[in-house]
């Protein structure tokens, strides 16, 4: 057993899906975080394993929360990384890896996650994320994949060609899955680059729908559709006040519609990588 985790309970699970949803990496529009809030708000989860955050995290970057009562230190709430079990609306078993993205020992952490996945008979590993892309808010949110096989990538759709971008720990886990022969797919929602720093509920809803598409999982979306409509209205109002922004949105619409019609295959990978790197600079990463 890896020294990085401790198994709390060993439930009898039937071919669960493991969903990786760690905080701290690329999450444009807070899509993955919002999707997880909707999921955790609609289902009960039981912690079945915990990870050694003293080894994995830099507590100066993720400080514990101190609780004071009339000047007295009443305790600390430490950041955690946990493996939790639940079922979806169809009664299918699901595992969620949630908490902070590790700062250290990514290789050992990825090994430990895959070891746990094999221990619990996981049939598919999937990760949630979102990145800024040259797409308009006036079109449906698209998800694209990173995956361990071409078949899995084609199930979701992908950006063709080679793109070199920084990786989160989910990429390391995905690569370890390749070595272990475990199917894995990352679901990435494309968020309009001009809206990537604000909550974008449409992308969160698209990620939950994506779990249904690739893994057959069914979770409620809560108020995400209503929230997405309100965000669309807010962006429409903001764009309407700027001829320059109106022109930008029209150009993006033309590009996305051309792709949908099959006249061209995909947006430029260089464009996507440039938006991704610009977003990271803005976030100080």
PDB file of N, CA, C and O in Angstrom, residues 27-97:
ATOM      1  N   UNK A  27      -9.113  26.055 -14.893  1.00  0.00           N
ATOM      2  CA  UNK A  27     -10.561  25.900 -14.776  1.00  0.00           C
ATOM      3  C   UNK A  27     -11.225  27.206 -15.193  1.00  0.00           C
ATOM      4  O   UNK A  27     -11.783  27.944 -14.378  1.00  0.00           O
ATOM      5  N   UNK A  28     -11.144  27.505 -16.484  1.00  0.00           N
ATOM      6  CA  UNK A  28     -11.723  28.736 -17.007  1.00  0.00           C
ATOM      7  C   UNK A  28     -13.218  28.780 -16.703  1.00  0.00           C
ATOM      8  O   UNK A  28     -13.924  27.782 -16.833  1.00  0.00           O
ATOM      9  N   UNK A  29     -13.676  29.941 -16.309  1.00  0.00           N
ATOM     10  CA  UNK A  29     -15.088  30.101 -15.993  1.00  0.00           C
ATOM     11  C   UNK A  29     -15.531  29.314 -14.781  1.00  0.00           C
ATOM     12  O   UNK A  29     -16.736  29.164 -14.567  1.00  0.00           O
ATOM     13  N   UNK A  30     -14.568  28.789 -14.007  1.00  0.00           N
ATOM     14  CA  UNK A  30     -14.875  27.980 -12.816  1.00  0.00           C
ATOM     15  C   UNK A  30     -15.818  26.821 -13.163  1.00  0.00           C
ATOM     16  O   UNK A  30     -16.644  26.405 -12.356  1.00  0.00           O
ATOM     17  N   UNK A  31     -15.658  26.301 -14.384  1.00  0.00           N
ATOM     18  CA  UNK A  31     -16.612  25.310 -14.885  1.00  0.00           C
ATOM     19  C   UNK A  31     -16.569  24.012 -14.093  1.00  0.00           C
ATOM     20  O   UNK A  31     -17.611  23.478 -13.690  1.00  0.00           O
ATOM     21  N   UNK A  32     -15.367  23.465 -13.874  1.00  0.00           N
ATOM     22  CA  UNK A  32     -15.262  22.194 -13.158  1.00  0.00           C
ATOM     23  C   UNK A  32     -15.705  22.350 -11.711  1.00  0.00           C
ATOM     24  O   UNK A  32     -16.418  21.501 -11.166  1.00  0.00           O
ATOM     25  N   UNK A  33     -15.287  23.443 -11.066  1.00  0.00           N
ATOM     26  CA  UNK A  33     -15.676  23.678  -9.672  1.00  0.00           C
ATOM     27  C   UNK A  33     -17.193  23.821  -9.549  1.00  0.00           C
ATOM     28  O   UNK A  33     -17.810  23.284  -8.617  1.00  0.00           O
ATOM     29  N   UNK A  34     -17.794  24.528 -10.487  1.00  0.00           N
ATOM     30  CA  UNK A  34     -19.247  24.716 -10.447  1.00  0.00           C
ATOM     31  C   UNK A  34     -19.977  23.413 -10.722  1.00  0.00           C
ATOM     32  O   UNK A  34     -21.003  23.109 -10.097  1.00  0.00           O
ATOM     33  N   UNK A  35     -19.459  22.621 -11.658  1.00  0.00           N
ATOM     34  CA  UNK A  35     -20.066  21.315 -11.938  1.00  0.00           C
ATOM     35  C   UNK A  35     -20.021  20.433 -10.704  1.00  0.00           C
ATOM     36  O   UNK A  35     -21.007  19.760 -10.357  1.00  0.00           O
ATOM     37  N   UNK A  36     -18.882  20.429 -10.004  1.00  0.00           N
ATOM     38  CA  UNK A  36     -18.760  19.607  -8.805  1.00  0.00           C
ATOM     39  C   UNK A  36     -19.684  20.098  -7.693  1.00  0.00           C
ATOM     40  O   UNK A  36     -20.237  19.295  -6.940  1.00  0.00           O
ATOM     41  N   UNK A  37     -19.873  21.394  -7.576  1.00  0.00           N
ATOM     42  CA  UNK A  37     -20.805  21.922  -6.574  1.00  0.00           C
ATOM     43  C   UNK A  37     -22.223  21.433  -6.851  1.00  0.00           C
ATOM     44  O   UNK A  37     -22.959  21.066  -5.924  1.00  0.00           O
ATOM     45  N   UNK A  38     -22.598  21.403  -8.126  1.00  0.00           N
ATOM     46  CA  UNK A  38     -23.932  20.914  -8.487  1.00  0.00           C
ATOM     47  C   UNK A  38     -24.064  19.432  -8.183  1.00  0.00           C
ATOM     48  O   UNK A  38     -25.107  18.975  -7.683  1.00  0.00           O
ATOM     49  N   UNK A  39     -23.017  18.663  -8.457  1.00  0.00           N
ATOM     50  CA  UNK A  39     -23.074  17.214  -8.223  1.00  0.00           C
ATOM     51  C   UNK A  39     -23.097  16.905  -6.732  1.00  0.00           C
ATOM     52  O   UNK A  39     -23.921  16.117  -6.257  1.00  0.00           O
ATOM     53  N   UNK A  40     -22.182  17.513  -5.978  1.00  0.00           N
ATOM     54  CA  UNK A  40     -22.116  17.224  -4.544  1.00  0.00           C
ATOM     55  C   UNK A  40     -23.348  17.728  -3.813  1.00  0.00           C
ATOM     56  O   UNK A  40     -23.700  17.193  -2.756  1.00  0.00           O
ATOM     57  N   UNK A  41     -24.013  18.729  -4.369  1.00  0.00           N
ATOM     58  CA  UNK A  41     -25.222  19.231  -3.738  1.00  0.00           C
ATOM     59  C   UNK A  41     -26.438  18.349  -3.957  1.00  0.00           C
ATOM     60  O   UNK A  41     -27.473  18.532  -3.311  1.00  0.00           O
ATOM     61  N   UNK A  42     -26.310  17.375  -4.871  1.00  0.00           N
ATOM     62  CA  UNK A  42     -27.461  16.538  -5.198  1.00  0.00           C
ATOM     63  C   UNK A  42     -27.263  15.074  -4.814  1.00  0.00           C
ATOM     64  O   UNK A  42     -28.131  14.245  -5.102  1.00  0.00           O
ATOM     65  N   UNK A  43     -26.125  14.741  -4.191  1.00  0.00           N
ATOM     66  CA  UNK A  43     -25.874  13.346  -3.834  1.00  0.00           C
ATOM     67  C   UNK A  43     -25.041  13.267  -2.567  1.00  0.00           C
ATOM     68  O   UNK A  43     -24.283  14.181  -2.259  1.00  0.00           O
ATOM     69  N   UNK A  44     -25.207  12.192  -1.820  1.00  0.00           N
ATOM     70  CA  UNK A  44     -24.405  11.968  -0.622  1.00  0.00           C
ATOM     71  C   UNK A  44     -23.124  11.216  -1.001  1.00  0.00           C
ATOM     72  O   UNK A  44     -23.164  10.267  -1.779  1.00  0.00           O
ATOM     73  N   UNK A  45     -22.017  11.655  -0.427  1.00  0.00           N
ATOM     74  CA  UNK A  45     -20.735  11.019  -0.710  1.00  0.00           C
ATOM     75  C   UNK A  45     -20.104  10.521   0.581  1.00  0.00           C
ATOM     76  O   UNK A  45     -20.194  11.178   1.618  1.00  0.00           O
ATOM     77  N   UNK A  46     -19.443   9.367   0.503  1.00  0.00           N
ATOM     78  CA  UNK A  46     -18.736   8.798   1.650  1.00  0.00           C
ATOM     79  C   UNK A  46     -17.247   8.760   1.339  1.00  0.00           C
ATOM     80  O   UNK A  46     -16.835   8.274   0.272  1.00  0.00           O
ATOM     81  N   UNK A  47     -16.423   9.262   2.257  1.00  0.00           N
ATOM     82  CA  UNK A  47     -14.973   9.236   2.077  1.00  0.00           C
ATOM     83  C   UNK A  47     -14.456   7.815   2.284  1.00  0.00           C
ATOM     84  O   UNK A  47     -14.711   7.200   3.315  1.00  0.00           O
ATOM     85  N   UNK A  48     -13.731   7.300   1.295  1.00  0.00           N
ATOM     86  CA  UNK A  48     -13.206   5.936   1.411  1.00  0.00           C
ATOM     87  C   UNK A  48     -11.677   5.906   1.462  1.00  0.00           C
ATOM     88  O   UNK A  48     -11.098   4.880   1.799  1.00  0.00           O
ATOM     89  N   UNK A  49     -11.032   7.028   1.125  1.00  0.00           N
ATOM     90  CA  UNK A  49      -9.574   7.100   1.249  1.00  0.00           C
ATOM     91  C   UNK A  49      -9.162   8.558   1.391  1.00  0.00           C
ATOM     92  O   UNK A  49      -9.797   9.456   0.820  1.00  0.00           O
ATOM     93  N   UNK A  50      -8.112   8.794   2.166  1.00  0.00           N
ATOM     94  CA  UNK A  50      -7.564  10.136   2.333  1.00  0.00           C
ATOM     95  C   UNK A  50      -6.087  10.115   1.975  1.00  0.00           C
ATOM     96  O   UNK A  50      -5.403   9.093   2.135  1.00  0.00           O
ATOM     97  N   UNK A  51      -5.589  11.253   1.493  1.00  0.00           N
ATOM     98  CA  UNK A  51      -4.194  11.363   1.081  1.00  0.00           C
ATOM     99  C   UNK A  51      -3.410  12.210   2.083  1.00  0.00           C
ATOM    100  O   UNK A  51      -3.965  13.067   2.772  1.00  0.00           O
ATOM    101  N   UNK A  52      -2.108  11.960   2.144  1.00  0.00           N
ATOM    102  CA  UNK A  52      -1.211  12.644   3.064  1.00  0.00           C
ATOM    103  C   UNK A  52      -0.895  14.037   2.516  1.00  0.00           C
ATOM    104  O   UNK A  52       0.050  14.222   1.747  1.00  0.00           O
ATOM    105  N   UNK A  53      -1.664  15.036   2.929  1.00  0.00           N
ATOM    106  CA  UNK A  53      -1.475  16.381   2.399  1.00  0.00           C
ATOM    107  C   UNK A  53      -0.229  17.066   2.962  1.00  0.00           C
ATOM    108  O   UNK A  53       0.267  18.022   2.365  1.00  0.00           O
ATOM    109  N   UNK A  54       0.281  16.595   4.105  1.00  0.00           N
ATOM    110  CA  UNK A  54       1.550  17.142   4.592  1.00  0.00           C
ATOM    111  C   UNK A  54       2.674  16.852   3.608  1.00  0.00           C
ATOM    112  O   UNK A  54       3.605  17.654   3.453  1.00  0.00           O
ATOM    113  N   UNK A  55       2.594  15.730   2.928  1.00  0.00           N
ATOM    114  CA  UNK A  55       3.594  15.369   1.925  1.00  0.00           C
ATOM    115  C   UNK A  55       3.297  16.004   0.578  1.00  0.00           C
ATOM    116  O   UNK A  55       4.209  16.447  -0.130  1.00  0.00           O
ATOM    117  N   UNK A  56       2.013  16.085   0.229  1.00  0.00           N
ATOM    118  CA  UNK A  56       1.628  16.474  -1.131  1.00  0.00           C
ATOM    119  C   UNK A  56       1.456  17.969  -1.334  1.00  0.00           C
ATOM    120  O   UNK A  56       1.584  18.460  -2.457  1.00  0.00           O
ATOM    121  N   UNK A  57       1.145  18.711  -0.275  1.00  0.00           N
ATOM    122  CA  UNK A  57       0.789  20.124  -0.431  1.00  0.00           C
ATOM    123  C   UNK A  57       1.823  21.054   0.197  1.00  0.00           C
ATOM    124  O   UNK A  57       2.493  20.706   1.177  1.00  0.00           O
ATOM    125  N   UNK A  58       1.927  22.240  -0.377  1.00  0.00           N
ATOM    126  CA  UNK A  58       2.692  23.330   0.211  1.00  0.00           C
ATOM    127  C   UNK A  58       1.704  24.168   1.021  1.00  0.00           C
ATOM    128  O   UNK A  58       0.893  24.899   0.459  1.00  0.00           O
ATOM    129  N   UNK A  59       1.763  24.061   2.336  1.00  0.00           N
ATOM    130  CA  UNK A  59       0.775  24.738   3.171  1.00  0.00           C
ATOM    131  C   UNK A  59       0.963  26.249   3.208  1.00  0.00           C
ATOM    132  O   UNK A  59       0.076  26.958   3.678  1.00  0.00           O
ATOM    133  N   UNK A  60       2.080  26.739   2.694  1.00  0.00           N
ATOM    134  CA  UNK A  60       2.212  28.190   2.550  1.00  0.00           C
ATOM    135  C   UNK A  60       1.399  28.689   1.367  1.00  0.00           C
ATOM    136  O   UNK A  60       1.003  29.859   1.321  1.00  0.00           O
ATOM    137  N   UNK A  61       1.159  27.808   0.402  1.00  0.00           N
ATOM    138  CA  UNK A  61       0.317  28.173  -0.737  1.00  0.00           C
ATOM    139  C   UNK A  61      -1.151  27.882  -0.452  1.00  0.00           C
ATOM    140  O   UNK A  61      -2.034  28.589  -0.930  1.00  0.00           O
ATOM    141  N   UNK A  62      -1.416  26.807   0.300  1.00  0.00           N
ATOM    142  CA  UNK A  62      -2.782  26.457   0.693  1.00  0.00           C
ATOM    143  C   UNK A  62      -2.808  26.353   2.217  1.00  0.00           C
ATOM    144  O   UNK A  62      -2.640  25.285   2.784  1.00  0.00           O
ATOM    145  N   UNK A  63      -2.986  27.468   2.849  1.00  0.00           N
ATOM    146  CA  UNK A  63      -2.879  27.526   4.307  1.00  0.00           C
ATOM    147  C   UNK A  63      -4.144  26.959   4.960  1.00  0.00           C
ATOM    148  O   UNK A  63      -5.250  27.137   4.439  1.00  0.00           O
ATOM    149  N   UNK A  64      -3.988  26.305   6.096  1.00  0.00           N
ATOM    150  CA  UNK A  64      -5.174  25.854   6.839  1.00  0.00           C
ATOM    151  C   UNK A  64      -5.947  27.053   7.372  1.00  0.00           C
ATOM    152  O   UNK A  64      -5.384  28.138   7.545  1.00  0.00           O
ATOM    153  N   UNK A  65      -7.236  26.847   7.614  1.00  0.00           N
ATOM    154  CA  UNK A  65      -8.095  27.895   8.168  1.00  0.00           C
ATOM    155  C   UNK A  65      -8.136  27.746   9.682  1.00  0.00           C
ATOM    156  O   UNK A  65      -8.507  26.697  10.207  1.00  0.00           O
ATOM    157  N   UNK A  66      -7.752  28.829  10.386  1.00  0.00           N
ATOM    158  CA  UNK A  66      -7.771  28.810  11.848  1.00  0.00           C
ATOM    159  C   UNK A  66      -9.103  29.384  12.339  1.00  0.00           C
ATOM    160  O   UNK A  66      -9.580  30.403  11.843  1.00  0.00           O
ATOM    161  N   UNK A  67      -9.693  28.707  13.315  1.00  0.00           N
ATOM    162  CA  UNK A  67     -10.984  29.120  13.851  1.00  0.00           C
ATOM    163  C   UNK A  67     -10.775  29.738  15.231  1.00  0.00           C
ATOM    164  O   UNK A  67     -10.242  29.092  16.141  1.00  0.00           O
ATOM    165  N   UNK A  68     -11.179  30.984  15.368  1.00  0.00           N
ATOM    166  CA  UNK A  68     -11.011  31.721  16.620  1.00  0.00           C
ATOM    167  C   UNK A  68     -12.356  31.951  17.288  1.00  0.00           C
ATOM    168  O   UNK A  68     -13.316  32.366  16.634  1.00  0.00           O
ATOM    169  N   UNK A  69     -12.409  31.703  18.571  1.00  0.00           N
ATOM    170  CA  UNK A  69     -13.604  31.968  19.372  1.00  0.00           C
ATOM    171  C   UNK A  69     -13.184  32.818  20.574  1.00  0.00           C
ATOM    172  O   UNK A  69     -12.513  32.329  21.488  1.00  0.00           O
ATOM    173  N   UNK A  70     -13.566  34.093  20.499  1.00  0.00           N
ATOM    174  CA  UNK A  70     -13.183  35.032  21.556  1.00  0.00           C
ATOM    175  C   UNK A  70     -11.682  35.008  21.799  1.00  0.00           C
ATOM    176  O   UNK A  70     -11.199  34.998  22.944  1.00  0.00           O
ATOM    177  N   UNK A  71     -10.925  35.004  20.717  1.00  0.00           N
ATOM    178  CA  UNK A  71      -9.481  35.042  20.810  1.00  0.00           C
ATOM    179  C   UNK A  71      -8.815  33.716  21.061  1.00  0.00           C
ATOM    180  O   UNK A  71      -7.578  33.637  21.090  1.00  0.00           O
ATOM    181  N   UNK A  72      -9.591  32.657  21.235  1.00  0.00           N
ATOM    182  CA  UNK A  72      -9.028  31.340  21.522  1.00  0.00           C
ATOM    183  C   UNK A  72      -8.975  30.510  20.239  1.00  0.00           C
ATOM    184  O   UNK A  72      -9.965  30.429  19.500  1.00  0.00           O
ATOM    185  N   UNK A  73      -7.832  29.905  20.010  1.00  0.00           N
ATOM    186  CA  UNK A  73      -7.673  29.021  18.856  1.00  0.00           C
ATOM    187  C   UNK A  73      -8.508  27.761  19.091  1.00  0.00           C
ATOM    188  O   UNK A  73      -8.155  26.915  19.910  1.00  0.00           O
ATOM    189  N   UNK A  74      -9.627  27.664  18.352  1.00  0.00           N
ATOM    190  CA  UNK A  74     -10.544  26.543  18.536  1.00  0.00           C
ATOM    191  C   UNK A  74     -10.264  25.394  17.584  1.00  0.00           C
ATOM    192  O   UNK A  74     -10.966  24.375  17.606  1.00  0.00           O
ATOM    193  N   UNK A  75      -9.254  25.528  16.743  1.00  0.00           N
ATOM    194  CA  UNK A  75      -8.913  24.438  15.839  1.00  0.00           C
ATOM    195  C   UNK A  75      -8.561  24.935  14.451  1.00  0.00           C
ATOM    196  O   UNK A  75      -8.710  26.119  14.126  1.00  0.00           O
ATOM    197  N   UNK A  76      -8.086  24.014  13.618  1.00  0.00           N
ATOM    198  CA  UNK A  76      -7.708  24.312  12.240  1.00  0.00           C
ATOM    199  C   UNK A  76      -8.453  23.375  11.290  1.00  0.00           C
ATOM    200  O   UNK A  76      -8.655  22.207  11.595  1.00  0.00           O
ATOM    201  N   UNK A  77      -8.840  23.907  10.135  1.00  0.00           N
ATOM    202  CA  UNK A  77      -9.355  23.084   9.051  1.00  0.00           C
ATOM    203  C   UNK A  77      -8.292  23.024   7.971  1.00  0.00           C
ATOM    204  O   UNK A  77      -7.957  24.038   7.353  1.00  0.00           O
ATOM    205  N   UNK A  78      -7.740  21.827   7.766  1.00  0.00           N
ATOM    206  CA  UNK A  78      -6.641  21.650   6.831  1.00  0.00           C
ATOM    207  C   UNK A  78      -7.171  21.319   5.440  1.00  0.00           C
ATOM    208  O   UNK A  78      -8.211  20.663   5.302  1.00  0.00           O
ATOM    209  N   UNK A  79      -6.457  21.745   4.393  1.00  0.00           N
ATOM    210  CA  UNK A  79      -6.846  21.326   3.038  1.00  0.00           C
ATOM    211  C   UNK A  79      -6.711  19.814   2.906  1.00  0.00           C
ATOM    212  O   UNK A  79      -5.824  19.205   3.524  1.00  0.00           O
ATOM    213  N   UNK A  80      -7.571  19.214   2.125  1.00  0.00           N
ATOM    214  CA  UNK A  80      -7.613  17.759   2.022  1.00  0.00           C
ATOM    215  C   UNK A  80      -7.583  17.303   0.563  1.00  0.00           C
ATOM    216  O   UNK A  80      -7.874  18.067  -0.360  1.00  0.00           O
ATOM    217  N   UNK A  81      -7.215  16.059   0.390  1.00  0.00           N
ATOM    218  CA  UNK A  81      -7.395  15.341  -0.878  1.00  0.00           C
ATOM    219  C   UNK A  81      -8.037  14.017  -0.511  1.00  0.00           C
ATOM    220  O   UNK A  81      -7.471  13.251   0.275  1.00  0.00           O
ATOM    221  N   UNK A  82      -9.218  13.757  -1.052  1.00  0.00           N
ATOM    222  CA  UNK A  82      -9.977  12.577  -0.649  1.00  0.00           C
ATOM    223  C   UNK A  82     -10.533  11.838  -1.857  1.00  0.00           C
ATOM    224  O   UNK A  82     -10.804  12.434  -2.902  1.00  0.00           O
ATOM    225  N   UNK A  83     -10.709  10.547  -1.668  1.00  0.00           N
ATOM    226  CA  UNK A  83     -11.438   9.720  -2.622  1.00  0.00           C
ATOM    227  C   UNK A  83     -12.793   9.412  -1.999  1.00  0.00           C
ATOM    228  O   UNK A  83     -12.861   8.847  -0.901  1.00  0.00           O
ATOM    229  N   UNK A  84     -13.858   9.815  -2.688  1.00  0.00           N
ATOM    230  CA  UNK A  84     -15.197   9.642  -2.150  1.00  0.00           C
ATOM    231  C   UNK A  84     -16.038   8.789  -3.090  1.00  0.00           C
ATOM    232  O   UNK A  84     -15.845   8.805  -4.305  1.00  0.00           O
ATOM    233  N   UNK A  85     -16.973   8.058  -2.508  1.00  0.00           N
ATOM    234  CA  UNK A  85     -17.845   7.166  -3.276  1.00  0.00           C
ATOM    235  C   UNK A  85     -19.285   7.643  -3.199  1.00  0.00           C
ATOM    236  O   UNK A  85     -19.734   8.165  -2.169  1.00  0.00           O
ATOM    237  N   UNK A  86     -20.004   7.460  -4.306  1.00  0.00           N
ATOM    238  CA  UNK A  86     -21.426   7.790  -4.345  1.00  0.00           C
ATOM    239  C   UNK A  86     -22.048   6.994  -5.484  1.00  0.00           C
ATOM    240  O   UNK A  86     -21.400   6.156  -6.115  1.00  0.00           O
ATOM    241  N   UNK A  87     -23.316   7.247  -5.753  1.00  0.00           N
ATOM    242  CA  UNK A  87     -23.998   6.674  -6.915  1.00  0.00           C
ATOM    243  C   UNK A  87     -24.673   7.791  -7.687  1.00  0.00           C
ATOM    244  O   UNK A  87     -25.038   8.825  -7.114  1.00  0.00           O
ATOM    245  N   UNK A  88     -24.837   7.596  -8.982  1.00  0.00           N
ATOM    246  CA  UNK A  88     -25.555   8.595  -9.777  1.00  0.00           C
ATOM    247  C   UNK A  88     -27.049   8.313  -9.731  1.00  0.00           C
ATOM    248  O   UNK A  88     -27.519   7.446  -8.967  1.00  0.00           O
ATOM    249  N   UNK A  89     -27.813   9.032 -10.522  1.00  0.00           N
ATOM    250  CA  UNK A  89     -29.277   8.894 -10.482  1.00  0.00           C
ATOM    251  C   UNK A  89     -29.752   7.541 -10.992  1.00  0.00           C
ATOM    252  O   UNK A  89     -30.895   7.148 -10.734  1.00  0.00           O
ATOM    253  N   UNK A  90     -28.890   6.835 -11.704  1.00  0.00           N
ATOM    254  CA  UNK A  90     -29.247   5.490 -12.179  1.00  0.00           C
ATOM    255  C   UNK A  90     -28.804   4.397 -11.212  1.00  0.00           C
ATOM    256  O   UNK A  90     -29.014   3.217 -11.484  1.00  0.00           O
ATOM    257  N   UNK A  91     -28.155   4.804 -10.121  1.00  0.00           N
ATOM    258  CA  UNK A  91     -27.658   3.820  -9.163  1.00  0.00           C
ATOM    259  C   UNK A  91     -26.290   3.266  -9.493  1.00  0.00           C
ATOM    260  O   UNK A  91     -25.841   2.308  -8.850  1.00  0.00           O
ATOM    261  N   UNK A  92     -25.604   3.846 -10.483  1.00  0.00           N
ATOM    262  CA  UNK A  92     -24.265   3.377 -10.849  1.00  0.00           C
ATOM    263  C   UNK A  92     -23.228   3.939  -9.877  1.00  0.00           C
ATOM    264  O   UNK A  92     -23.296   5.107  -9.468  1.00  0.00           O
ATOM    265  N   UNK A  93     -22.246   3.117  -9.526  1.00  0.00           N
ATOM    266  CA  UNK A  93     -21.205   3.530  -8.588  1.00  0.00           C
ATOM    267  C   UNK A  93     -20.234   4.507  -9.239  1.00  0.00           C
ATOM    268  O   UNK A  93     -19.829   4.329 -10.400  1.00  0.00           O
ATOM    269  N   UNK A  94     -19.855   5.528  -8.467  1.00  0.00           N
ATOM    270  CA  UNK A  94     -18.934   6.560  -8.947  1.00  0.00           C
ATOM    271  C   UNK A  94     -17.968   6.904  -7.820  1.00  0.00           C
ATOM    272  O   UNK A  94     -18.364   6.987  -6.653  1.00  0.00           O
ATOM    273  N   UNK A  95     -16.710   7.098  -8.175  1.00  0.00           N
ATOM    274  CA  UNK A  95     -15.705   7.603  -7.248  1.00  0.00           C
ATOM    275  C   UNK A  95     -15.295   9.006  -7.680  1.00  0.00           C
ATOM    276  O   UNK A  95     -15.159   9.278  -8.881  1.00  0.00           O
ATOM    277  N   UNK A  96     -15.109   9.899  -6.717  1.00  0.00           N
ATOM    278  CA  UNK A  96     -14.642  11.245  -7.002  1.00  0.00           C
ATOM    279  C   UNK A  96     -13.343  11.497  -6.255  1.00  0.00           C
ATOM    280  O   UNK A  96     -13.268  11.287  -5.039  1.00  0.00           O
ATOM    281  N   UNK A  97     -12.326  11.936  -6.984  1.00  0.00           N
ATOM    282  CA  UNK A  97     -11.086  12.391  -6.367  1.00  0.00           C
ATOM    283  C   UNK A  97     -11.162  13.902  -6.272  1.00  0.00           C
ATOM    284  O   UNK A  97     -11.113  14.603  -7.293  1.00  0.00           O
TER     285      UNK A  97
END
